[in-house]
Amino acid sequence: MTVAARAVRSPLTLAVLSLLNEGPRHPYEMQTLIRQRQVRDVVRMRGGSLYDAIARLGKAGLIEATGTSREGARPERTVYAITEKGRAELFSLLREYVGARAEEYPVFPAGLAHAGHLSPAEMAELLRSRADELSTVIDGVDADLRSAREAGIPRGVMLETEYAQAVRRAELDWLRGVLADLESGELEWIGAEEA
């Protein structure tokens, strides 16, 4: 697969095509829905990445501009719709992402693989900090999920957020267990006494 093809077959592409499969939208509306539905937890978006993705998808013939809209004194916004080719790509991505297990290489496990270079005290401090931060995120997302349910957002569009919460909770439980074992001395540590 070429770099250009990989750039089009991304989680952000999946998000854009999915939103447009629901109906034509302008980029600002897509951005708002991505935020409301917590999709930003599973899609990396920076600065103008949504607009860049829209340009790539248009060039690839997966979406097309269908007109413009204007609300009040706001500037005119281009409205996009999914094409048949885009709909085929959406379902191809969905089948690939949901049906096939992918090897992912997140940084936390990579750090754990080499954590033995840290002292037990520093490792405990880092794990405690990570657990505290994770606990705060879990509480915030729980509140967002409650708000989404109260707003009538269908559970089907929040499944990725539920999954991410389950993974966060499992990680938090694991972190607390490792911390307890590290602090009690039950976890045999090979690291330096002081790094």
PDB file of C-alpha atoms in Angstrom:
ATOM      1  CA  MET A   1       0.000   0.000   0.000  1.00  0.00           C
ATOM      2  CA  THR A   2       1.438   3.388  -0.953  1.00  0.00           C
ATOM      3  CA  VAL A   3       1.882   6.247   1.512  1.00  0.00           C
ATOM      4  CA  ALA A   4      -0.956   8.114  -0.231  1.00  0.00           C
ATOM      5  CA  ALA A   5      -3.262   5.092   0.072  1.00  0.00           C
ATOM      6  CA  ARG A   6      -2.378   4.689   3.770  1.00  0.00           C
ATOM      7  CA  ALA A   7      -3.110   8.391   4.335  1.00  0.00           C
ATOM      8  CA  VAL A   8      -6.623   7.866   2.972  1.00  0.00           C
ATOM      9  CA  ARG A   9      -7.202   4.607   4.918  1.00  0.00           C
ATOM     10  CA  SER A  10      -6.983   6.027   8.413  1.00  0.00           C
ATOM     11  CA  PRO A  11      -9.177   6.306  11.523  1.00  0.00           C
ATOM     12  CA  LEU A  12      -9.837   9.952  10.610  1.00  0.00           C
ATOM     13  CA  THR A  13     -11.031   8.852   7.163  1.00  0.00           C
ATOM     14  CA  LEU A  14     -13.334   6.359   8.851  1.00  0.00           C
ATOM     15  CA  ALA A  15     -14.747   9.110  11.089  1.00  0.00           C
ATOM     16  CA  VAL A  16     -15.349  11.531   8.198  1.00  0.00           C
ATOM     17  CA  LEU A  17     -16.898   8.900   5.923  1.00  0.00           C
ATOM     18  CA  SER A  18     -19.075   7.627   8.765  1.00  0.00           C
ATOM     19  CA  LEU A  19     -20.395  11.101   9.561  1.00  0.00           C
ATOM     20  CA  LEU A  20     -21.056  11.820   5.895  1.00  0.00           C
ATOM     21  CA  ASN A  21     -22.792   8.471   5.497  1.00  0.00           C
ATOM     22  CA  GLU A  22     -25.335   9.819   8.016  1.00  0.00           C
ATOM     23  CA  GLY A  23     -25.881  12.855   5.789  1.00  0.00           C
ATOM     24  CA  PRO A  24     -24.140  15.830   4.158  1.00  0.00           C
ATOM     25  CA  ARG A  25     -22.246  18.064   6.587  1.00  0.00           C
ATOM     26  CA  HIS A  26     -19.781  20.919   6.693  1.00  0.00           C
ATOM     27  CA  PRO A  27     -16.400  20.423   8.440  1.00  0.00           C
ATOM     28  CA  TYR A  28     -17.308  22.474  11.517  1.00  0.00           C
ATOM     29  CA  GLU A  29     -20.349  20.259  12.130  1.00  0.00           C
ATOM     30  CA  MET A  30     -18.164  17.149  11.708  1.00  0.00           C
ATOM     31  CA  GLN A  31     -15.668  18.532  14.219  1.00  0.00           C
ATOM     32  CA  THR A  32     -18.473  19.242  16.701  1.00  0.00           C
ATOM     33  CA  LEU A  33     -19.891  15.719  16.343  1.00  0.00           C
ATOM     34  CA  ILE A  34     -16.427  14.169  16.727  1.00  0.00           C
ATOM     35  CA  ARG A  35     -16.095  16.064  20.004  1.00  0.00           C
ATOM     36  CA  GLN A  36     -19.643  15.274  21.217  1.00  0.00           C
ATOM     37  CA  ARG A  37     -19.358  11.583  20.426  1.00  0.00           C
ATOM     38  CA  GLN A  38     -15.889  11.303  22.010  1.00  0.00           C
ATOM     39  CA  VAL A  39     -14.487  10.084  18.675  1.00  0.00           C
ATOM     40  CA  ARG A  40     -11.417  12.247  19.373  1.00  0.00           C
ATOM     41  CA  ASP A  41     -10.400   9.517  21.854  1.00  0.00           C
ATOM     42  CA  VAL A  42      -9.758   7.125  18.979  1.00  0.00           C
ATOM     43  CA  VAL A  43      -8.894   9.515  16.152  1.00  0.00           C
ATOM     44  CA  ARG A  44      -5.776  11.642  16.190  1.00  0.00           C
ATOM     45  CA  MET A  45      -6.663  15.179  15.200  1.00  0.00           C
ATOM     46  CA  ARG A  46      -4.397  18.196  15.298  1.00  0.00           C
ATOM     47  CA  GLY A  47      -4.956  21.700  14.026  1.00  0.00           C
ATOM     48  CA  GLY A  48      -6.187  21.443  10.473  1.00  0.00           C
ATOM     49  CA  SER A  49      -6.008  17.643  10.166  1.00  0.00           C
ATOM     50  CA  LEU A  50      -9.760  17.379   9.560  1.00  0.00           C
ATOM     51  CA  TYR A  51      -9.545  19.884   6.700  1.00  0.00           C
ATOM     52  CA  ASP A  52      -6.489  18.087   5.298  1.00  0.00           C
ATOM     53  CA  ALA A  53      -8.370  14.782   5.440  1.00  0.00           C
ATOM     54  CA  ILE A  54     -11.373  16.317   3.681  1.00  0.00           C
ATOM     55  CA  ALA A  55      -9.097  17.609   0.910  1.00  0.00           C
ATOM     56  CA  ARG A  56      -7.461  14.137   0.512  1.00  0.00           C
ATOM     57  CA  LEU A  57     -10.839  12.390   0.492  1.00  0.00           C
ATOM     58  CA  GLY A  58     -12.177  14.812  -2.109  1.00  0.00           C
ATOM     59  CA  LYS A  59      -9.118  14.305  -4.305  1.00  0.00           C
ATOM     60  CA  ALA A  60      -9.542  10.522  -3.976  1.00  0.00           C
ATOM     61  CA  GLY A  61     -13.209  10.811  -5.062  1.00  0.00           C
ATOM     62  CA  LEU A  62     -14.531   9.490  -1.734  1.00  0.00           C
ATOM     63  CA  ILE A  63     -16.442  12.680  -0.897  1.00  0.00           C
ATOM     64  CA  GLU A  64     -17.636  15.663  -2.876  1.00  0.00           C
ATOM     65  CA  ALA A  65     -18.693  19.230  -2.192  1.00  0.00           C
ATOM     66  CA  THR A  66     -22.447  19.564  -2.660  1.00  0.00           C
ATOM     67  CA  GLY A  67     -22.963  23.231  -1.874  1.00  0.00           C
ATOM     68  CA  THR A  68     -22.610  25.756   0.884  1.00  0.00           C
ATOM     69  CA  SER A  69     -24.546  26.727   3.970  1.00  0.00           C
ATOM     70  CA  ARG A  70     -24.645  29.822   6.130  1.00  0.00           C
ATOM     71  CA  GLU A  71     -26.005  30.259   9.649  1.00  0.00           C
ATOM     72  CA  GLY A  72     -26.654  33.818  10.761  1.00  0.00           C
ATOM     73  CA  ALA A  73     -23.633  36.083  10.412  1.00  0.00           C
ATOM     74  CA  ARG A  74     -21.226  33.132  10.226  1.00  0.00           C
ATOM     75  CA  PRO A  75     -19.142  32.662   7.089  1.00  0.00           C
ATOM     76  CA  GLU A  76     -20.355  30.414   4.317  1.00  0.00           C
ATOM     77  CA  ARG A  77     -19.341  26.787   4.831  1.00  0.00           C
ATOM     78  CA  THR A  78     -18.817  24.106   2.200  1.00  0.00           C
ATOM     79  CA  VAL A  79     -21.055  21.073   2.662  1.00  0.00           C
ATOM     80  CA  TYR A  80     -19.704  17.642   1.719  1.00  0.00           C
ATOM     81  CA  ALA A  81     -21.407  14.337   0.926  1.00  0.00           C
ATOM     82  CA  ILE A  82     -20.080  10.810   0.648  1.00  0.00           C
ATOM     83  CA  THR A  83     -19.819   9.299  -2.850  1.00  0.00           C
ATOM     84  CA  GLU A  84     -20.571   5.670  -3.763  1.00  0.00           C
ATOM     85  CA  LYS A  85     -16.819   5.064  -3.884  1.00  0.00           C
ATOM     86  CA  GLY A  86     -16.573   6.625  -0.423  1.00  0.00           C
ATOM     87  CA  ARG A  87     -19.376   4.416   0.903  1.00  0.00           C
ATOM     88  CA  ALA A  88     -17.544   1.325  -0.410  1.00  0.00           C
ATOM     89  CA  GLU A  89     -14.357   2.555   1.322  1.00  0.00           C
ATOM     90  CA  LEU A  90     -16.288   3.158   4.569  1.00  0.00           C
ATOM     91  CA  PHE A  91     -17.539  -0.432   4.664  1.00  0.00           C
ATOM     92  CA  SER A  92     -14.127  -1.787   3.672  1.00  0.00           C
ATOM     93  CA  LEU A  93     -12.505   0.130   6.556  1.00  0.00           C
ATOM     94  CA  LEU A  94     -15.216  -0.955   9.001  1.00  0.00           C
ATOM     95  CA  ARG A  95     -14.773  -4.611   8.096  1.00  0.00           C
ATOM     96  CA  GLU A  96     -10.992  -4.319   8.405  1.00  0.00           C
ATOM     97  CA  TYR A  97     -10.992  -2.370  11.687  1.00  0.00           C
ATOM     98  CA  VAL A  98     -13.700  -4.353  13.457  1.00  0.00           C
ATOM     99  CA  GLY A  99     -13.049  -7.812  12.078  1.00  0.00           C
ATOM    100  CA  ALA A 100      -9.271  -8.079  12.112  1.00  0.00           C
ATOM    101  CA  ARG A 101      -6.953  -7.771  15.091  1.00  0.00           C
ATOM    102  CA  ALA A 102      -4.147  -5.329  14.362  1.00  0.00           C
ATOM    103  CA  GLU A 103      -0.781  -5.218  16.067  1.00  0.00           C
ATOM    104  CA  GLU A 104      -0.411  -1.822  17.662  1.00  0.00           C
ATOM    105  CA  TYR A 105       2.681  -0.483  19.334  1.00  0.00           C
ATOM    106  CA  PRO A 106       1.708   2.063  21.988  1.00  0.00           C
ATOM    107  CA  VAL A 107       4.441   3.798  23.951  1.00  0.00           C
ATOM    108  CA  PHE A 108       3.424   2.666  27.459  1.00  0.00           C
ATOM    109  CA  PRO A 109       4.185  -1.041  26.907  1.00  0.00           C
ATOM    110  CA  ALA A 110       7.421  -0.028  25.164  1.00  0.00           C
ATOM    111  CA  GLY A 111       8.379   1.943  28.276  1.00  0.00           C
ATOM    112  CA  LEU A 112       7.445  -0.981  30.527  1.00  0.00           C
ATOM    113  CA  ALA A 113       9.724  -3.264  28.519  1.00  0.00           C
ATOM    114  CA  HIS A 114      12.703  -1.131  29.591  1.00  0.00           C
ATOM    115  CA  ALA A 115      11.513   0.189  32.967  1.00  0.00           C
ATOM    116  CA  GLY A 116      14.042  -1.963  34.800  1.00  0.00           C
ATOM    117  CA  HIS A 117      16.549   0.838  34.323  1.00  0.00           C
ATOM    118  CA  LEU A 118      14.556   2.965  36.791  1.00  0.00           C
ATOM    119  CA  SER A 119      14.769   2.684  40.543  1.00  0.00           C
ATOM    120  CA  PRO A 120      11.812   1.035  42.289  1.00  0.00           C
ATOM    121  CA  ALA A 121      10.983   4.373  43.956  1.00  0.00           C
ATOM    122  CA  GLU A 122      10.903   6.272  40.672  1.00  0.00           C
ATOM    123  CA  MET A 123       8.901   3.509  38.990  1.00  0.00           C
ATOM    124  CA  ALA A 124       6.322   3.669  41.798  1.00  0.00           C
ATOM    125  CA  GLU A 125       6.141   7.456  41.485  1.00  0.00           C
ATOM    126  CA  LEU A 126       5.614   7.263  37.725  1.00  0.00           C
ATOM    127  CA  LEU A 127       2.969   4.546  37.992  1.00  0.00           C
ATOM    128  CA  ARG A 128       1.153   6.471  40.748  1.00  0.00           C
ATOM    129  CA  SER A 129       1.169   9.611  38.597  1.00  0.00           C
ATOM    130  CA  ARG A 130      -0.172   7.659  35.613  1.00  0.00           C
ATOM    131  CA  ALA A 131      -2.884   6.059  37.773  1.00  0.00           C
ATOM    132  CA  ASP A 132      -3.961   9.446  39.155  1.00  0.00           C
ATOM    133  CA  GLU A 133      -4.147  10.958  35.674  1.00  0.00           C
ATOM    134  CA  LEU A 134      -6.030   7.945  34.348  1.00  0.00           C
ATOM    135  CA  SER A 135      -8.514   8.108  37.228  1.00  0.00           C
ATOM    136  CA  THR A 136      -9.208  11.768  36.388  1.00  0.00           C
ATOM    137  CA  VAL A 137      -9.754  10.919  32.710  1.00  0.00           C
ATOM    138  CA  ILE A 138     -12.118   8.063  33.628  1.00  0.00           C
ATOM    139  CA  ASP A 139     -14.183  10.373  35.833  1.00  0.00           C
ATOM    140  CA  GLY A 140     -14.375  13.017  33.069  1.00  0.00           C
ATOM    141  CA  VAL A 141     -15.393  10.536  30.373  1.00  0.00           C
ATOM    142  CA  ASP A 142     -17.996   8.995  32.708  1.00  0.00           C
ATOM    143  CA  ALA A 143     -19.515  12.477  33.064  1.00  0.00           C
ATOM    144  CA  ASP A 144     -19.399  12.968  29.273  1.00  0.00           C
ATOM    145  CA  LEU A 145     -21.097   9.604  28.721  1.00  0.00           C
ATOM    146  CA  ARG A 146     -23.868  10.517  31.181  1.00  0.00           C
ATOM    147  CA  SER A 147     -24.368  13.839  29.372  1.00  0.00           C
ATOM    148  CA  ALA A 148     -24.456  12.071  26.001  1.00  0.00           C
ATOM    149  CA  ARG A 149     -27.103   9.620  27.235  1.00  0.00           C
ATOM    150  CA  GLU A 150     -29.143  12.489  28.698  1.00  0.00           C
ATOM    151  CA  ALA A 151     -28.867  14.328  25.360  1.00  0.00           C
ATOM    152  CA  GLY A 152     -30.287  11.272  23.606  1.00  0.00           C
ATOM    153  CA  ILE A 153     -27.138  10.342  21.688  1.00  0.00           C
ATOM    154  CA  PRO A 154     -27.597   6.699  20.617  1.00  0.00           C
ATOM    155  CA  ARG A 155     -25.382   4.164  22.393  1.00  0.00           C
ATOM    156  CA  GLY A 156     -24.373   2.770  18.990  1.00  0.00           C
ATOM    157  CA  VAL A 157     -22.330   5.874  18.210  1.00  0.00           C
ATOM    158  CA  MET A 158     -20.656   5.761  21.642  1.00  0.00           C
ATOM    159  CA  LEU A 159     -19.359   2.170  21.554  1.00  0.00           C
ATOM    160  CA  GLU A 160     -15.759   3.245  20.978  1.00  0.00           C
ATOM    161  CA  THR A 161     -15.974   5.453  24.075  1.00  0.00           C
ATOM    162  CA  GLU A 162     -17.398   2.585  26.136  1.00  0.00           C
ATOM    163  CA  TYR A 163     -14.586   0.347  24.876  1.00  0.00           C
ATOM    164  CA  ALA A 164     -11.938   2.969  25.665  1.00  0.00           C
ATOM    165  CA  GLN A 165     -13.400   3.333  29.183  1.00  0.00           C
ATOM    166  CA  ALA A 166     -13.266  -0.437  29.719  1.00  0.00           C
ATOM    167  CA  VAL A 167      -9.608  -0.440  28.627  1.00  0.00           C
ATOM    168  CA  ARG A 168      -8.844   2.535  30.904  1.00  0.00           C
ATOM    169  CA  ARG A 169     -10.507   0.813  33.875  1.00  0.00           C
ATOM    170  CA  ALA A 170      -8.571  -2.407  33.226  1.00  0.00           C
ATOM    171  CA  GLU A 171      -5.323  -0.435  33.001  1.00  0.00           C
ATOM    172  CA  LEU A 172      -6.112   1.428  36.238  1.00  0.00           C
ATOM    173  CA  ASP A 173      -6.808  -1.851  38.054  1.00  0.00           C
ATOM    174  CA  TRP A 174      -3.551  -3.286  36.721  1.00  0.00           C
ATOM    175  CA  LEU A 175      -1.580  -0.160  37.686  1.00  0.00           C
ATOM    176  CA  ARG A 176      -2.951  -0.261  41.233  1.00  0.00           C
ATOM    177  CA  GLY A 177      -2.061  -3.963  41.533  1.00  0.00           C
ATOM    178  CA  VAL A 178       1.490  -3.447  40.271  1.00  0.00           C
ATOM    179  CA  LEU A 179       1.910  -0.449  42.587  1.00  0.00           C
ATOM    180  CA  ALA A 180       0.749  -2.464  45.583  1.00  0.00           C
ATOM    181  CA  ASP A 181       3.140  -5.300  44.692  1.00  0.00           C
ATOM    182  CA  LEU A 182       6.015  -2.889  44.061  1.00  0.00           C
ATOM    183  CA  GLU A 183       5.482  -1.024  47.324  1.00  0.00           C
ATOM    184  CA  SER A 184       5.091  -4.216  49.384  1.00  0.00           C
ATOM    185  CA  GLY A 185       8.238  -5.719  47.900  1.00  0.00           C
ATOM    186  CA  GLU A 186       6.261  -8.606  46.415  1.00  0.00           C
ATOM    187  CA  LEU A 187       7.300  -7.507  42.912  1.00  0.00           C
ATOM    188  CA  GLU A 188      10.893  -8.526  42.340  1.00  0.00           C
ATOM    189  CA  TRP A 189      12.578  -5.514  40.768  1.00  0.00           C
ATOM    190  CA  ILE A 190      15.692  -5.668  38.652  1.00  0.00           C
ATOM    191  CA  GLY A 191      16.208  -1.926  38.288  1.00  0.00           C
ATOM    192  CA  ALA A 192      18.861   0.315  39.650  1.00  0.00           C
ATOM    193  CA  GLU A 193      18.607   1.334  43.286  1.00  0.00           C
ATOM    194  CA  GLU A 194      18.706   4.977  42.234  1.00  0.00           C
ATOM    195  CA  ALA A 195      18.694   6.174  38.638  1.00  0.00           C
TER     196      ALA A 195
END
